[in-house]
Every structure is written in C-alpha cells, then in structure tokens.
Short mmCIF file of C-alpha atoms in Angstrom, two decimals:
data_model
loop_
_atom_site.label_atom_id
_atom_site.label_comp_id
_atom_site.label_asym_id
_atom_site.label_seq_id
_atom_site.Cartn_x
_atom_site.Cartn_y
_atom_site.Cartn_z
CA MET D 637 0.00 0.00 0.00
CA ASN D 638 2.83 2.41 0.76
CA ARG D 639 3.93 2.09 -2.87
CA GLY D 640 0.42 3.03 -4.04
CA GLU D 641 -0.70 -0.50 -4.87
CA LEU D 642 -4.07 -1.88 -3.81
CA ILE D 643 -3.91 -4.79 -1.39
CA PRO D 644 -3.98 -8.20 -3.14
CA ILE D 645 -7.42 -9.65 -3.80
CA GLU D 646 -6.72 -12.71 -1.65
CA ASP D 647 -5.89 -10.55 1.38
CA TYR D 648 -8.91 -8.36 0.78
CA LEU D 649 -11.30 -11.31 0.58
CA ARG D 650 -9.69 -12.98 3.61
CA ILE D 651 -9.70 -9.88 5.82
CA VAL D 652 -12.47 -7.52 4.75
CA THR D 653 -15.37 -9.65 3.58
CA PRO D 654 -15.71 -11.71 6.80
CA TYR D 655 -15.71 -8.44 8.73
CA LEU D 656 -18.84 -7.31 6.88
CA ALA D 657 -20.77 -10.39 8.02
CA GLN D 658 -20.43 -9.60 11.74
CA ASP D 659 -23.69 -9.64 13.70
CA GLU D 660 -23.45 -5.92 14.53
CA PHE D 661 -23.91 -5.06 10.84
CA LYS D 662 -26.83 -7.39 10.06
CA GLY D 663 -29.79 -5.46 8.73
CA ALA D 664 -28.09 -2.10 9.24
CA PRO D 665 -27.35 0.35 6.46
CA LEU D 666 -23.69 0.23 5.64
CA VAL D 667 -21.57 2.66 3.64
CA LEU D 668 -18.28 1.17 2.52
CA SER D 669 -15.34 3.15 1.21
CA ALA D 670 -12.71 1.87 -1.19
CA VAL D 671 -13.92 -1.73 -1.36
CA GLY D 672 -14.53 -3.87 -4.39
CA ARG D 673 -11.95 -1.97 -6.44
CA PHE D 674 -10.22 -4.94 -8.10
CA LEU D 675 -11.79 -7.10 -10.75
CA GLY D 676 -12.64 -10.18 -8.72
CA GLU D 677 -13.39 -8.36 -5.47
CA GLU D 678 -16.84 -7.26 -6.56
CA GLN D 679 -18.35 -10.74 -6.19
CA GLY D 680 -16.85 -11.13 -2.71
CA VAL D 681 -18.23 -7.76 -1.62
CA MET D 682 -21.66 -8.58 -3.02
CA GLN D 683 -21.70 -11.96 -1.27
CA ALA D 684 -20.48 -10.52 2.05
CA THR D 685 -22.98 -7.66 2.10
CA ALA D 686 -25.83 -10.01 1.17
CA ALA D 687 -24.77 -12.41 3.96
CA ALA D 688 -24.73 -9.48 6.40
CA GLY D 689 -28.36 -8.74 5.58
CA HIS D 690 -27.97 -5.77 3.27
CA ALA D 691 -27.21 -6.51 -0.34
CA LEU D 692 -25.11 -4.06 -2.30
CA LYS D 693 -27.43 -1.39 -3.64
CA LEU D 694 -25.20 1.35 -5.00
CA VAL D 695 -21.58 2.06 -5.88
CA ILE D 696 -20.51 5.69 -6.08
CA LEU D 697 -17.67 6.72 -8.35
CA LEU D 698 -16.12 10.09 -7.57
CA ASP D 699 -15.17 10.94 -11.14
CA LEU D 700 -12.03 13.04 -11.41
CA GLU D 701 -9.89 13.83 -14.43
CA GLU D 702 -6.26 12.81 -13.93
CA GLU D 703 -5.02 16.40 -14.35
CA VAL D 704 -7.24 17.46 -11.44
CA VAL D 705 -5.72 14.67 -9.34
CA TRP D 706 -2.27 16.09 -10.06
CA GLU D 707 -3.39 19.67 -9.36
CA ARG D 708 -4.83 18.61 -6.01
CA TRP D 709 -1.70 16.64 -5.17
CA ARG D 710 0.51 19.67 -5.90
CA GLY D 711 -1.85 21.82 -3.81
CA SER D 712 -1.65 19.39 -0.89
CA LEU D 713 2.15 19.66 -0.97
CA LYS D 714 1.85 23.41 -0.52
CA LEU D 715 -0.76 23.12 2.23
CA LEU D 716 0.98 20.21 4.00
CA ASP D 717 -2.50 18.88 4.71
CA ARG D 718 -1.90 15.16 4.18
CA GLY D 719 0.55 14.39 6.95
CA ALA D 720 3.51 12.10 6.39
CA ARG D 721 1.73 9.34 4.48
CA ALA D 722 4.12 7.08 2.59
CA ASP D 723 1.48 6.49 -0.10
CA ASP D 724 1.19 10.21 -0.96
CA GLY D 725 4.55 10.56 -2.70
CA LEU D 726 5.00 11.20 -6.40
CA GLU D 727 5.88 7.60 -7.32
CA ALA D 728 3.09 6.14 -5.18
CA LEU D 729 0.52 8.42 -6.83
CA LYS D 730 1.74 7.36 -10.28
CA VAL D 731 1.28 3.72 -9.23
CA ARG D 732 -2.18 4.42 -7.77
CA LEU D 733 -3.31 6.00 -11.03
CA GLN D 734 -1.97 3.02 -13.00
CA GLU D 735 -3.74 0.65 -10.59
CA PHE D 736 -6.97 2.57 -11.16
CA HIS D 737 -6.75 2.35 -14.93
CA HIS D 738 -5.75 -1.32 -15.07
CA LYS D 739 -7.55 -2.84 -12.10
CA THR D 740 -10.41 -0.58 -11.07
CA GLN D 741 -11.85 0.56 -14.39
CA PRO D 742 -13.04 -2.98 -15.29
CA VAL D 743 -14.86 -3.16 -11.94
CA ILE D 744 -16.54 0.18 -12.61
CA ASP D 745 -17.79 -1.23 -15.90
CA PHE D 746 -19.14 -4.29 -14.02
CA TYR D 747 -21.07 -2.14 -11.55
CA GLN D 748 -22.46 0.00 -14.36
CA GLN D 749 -23.63 -3.06 -16.31
CA HIS D 750 -25.45 -4.26 -13.19
CA GLY D 751 -27.21 -0.93 -12.59
CA LEU D 752 -25.28 -0.28 -9.39
CA LEU D 753 -23.16 2.72 -10.42
CA ALA D 754 -23.78 6.38 -9.62
CA VAL D 755 -21.19 8.82 -10.95
CA VAL D 756 -20.50 12.00 -8.98
CA ASP D 757 -18.34 14.87 -10.24
CA GLY D 758 -15.38 14.65 -7.88
CA SER D 759 -13.92 17.92 -9.18
CA ALA D 760 -16.71 19.99 -7.62
CA ALA D 761 -16.37 21.78 -4.30
CA PRO D 762 -16.34 19.40 -1.31
CA LYS D 763 -19.83 20.44 -0.14
CA VAL D 764 -21.22 19.90 -3.65
CA VAL D 765 -19.61 16.46 -3.81
CA GLU D 766 -21.05 15.59 -0.40
CA THR D 767 -24.53 16.72 -1.44
CA SER D 768 -24.28 14.81 -4.73
CA VAL D 769 -23.30 11.61 -2.92
CA LEU D 770 -26.16 11.97 -0.45
CA ASP D 771 -28.60 12.72 -3.28
CA ALA D 772 -27.49 9.59 -5.15
CA LEU D 773 -27.95 7.48 -2.01
CA TYR D 774 -31.36 9.03 -1.37
CA ARG D 775 -32.53 8.45 -4.96
CA ARG D 776 -31.46 4.79 -4.75
CA ALA D 777 -33.23 4.38 -1.41
CA GLN D 778 -36.40 5.88 -2.93
CA GLU D 779 -36.13 3.48 -5.88
CA GLN D 780 -35.82 0.56 -3.48
CA VAL D 781 -38.87 1.70 -1.51
CA SER D 782 -40.97 2.12 -4.66
CA LEU D 783 -39.96 -1.36 -5.84
CA GLY D 784 -41.25 -2.73 -2.56
#
C-alpha cells in the first residue's frame, strides 16, 4: 500500500469480507469506502454484504480527471495537509493512477452493467460532492422503496 498499490485480492477477501458479516452489521445500512476496487473483489463484496443482511445497492464513483488529481496533489504539498503518508509521494501516486486504470476501471464497468453505479463529479467543491453523494444514495433508497 505504501507504494500506491491496492492490497492483493486474496488478502482483501480474507480480511475484509468476513468483517462485513459480523452480527453488529446485520440489517443495518452500511456505507463502505474503497472496497470492491479490483476485478474479482466485486463478487466477494456482493456476497459478504448479502450475507450481512444488506445486499449491495449502489456504488458511487467520484469521477475526477487525472489532471485534477495532479493539481490537487501539488496543492496538498503546498498546504501540507496530508501528513507524512508514505502512499502520498510522487511515485506512489503514479502507481495508484496506474492501478486505477488497469484494475479498477473494469470493476466500474461491471457495476455500471449491473445498474449499481452512480457517478459524482469529484472535481466539484467538497460540499457539492457531499450533497451529490447523499442525493445519489437518497434516490437509490427511494427506488428501493418504490420497488417494494
């Protein structure tokens, strides 16, 4: 992870998916961040959330052009607002962007094909992004209610 790579699928499935099936999560709404990002993870996430009593209903993609990622990274260097994270260096960010293109994009396509994807403009102001995410979640909840 410090080099910008996503954790291997096997580790993810072994560590994260059993966690989701804990009794404390059964029947409760659950918002997950940065899960199901590798091709192959999506089935494990869907199975684990279903087993925990709340099947996967929506995946939100914060869509951001690569140039904006770099602008924000340069800005964070000036602000010193990220702390001393090993995975925030230049080389790690290059690797993370490669990982996204090669490993995450196919999963995004999977979620879209299954009607689970909501795309939010990640380049907007933070409050706008927050509102857009909440609106997408609300719309999906309303759809679920109307379907019965």
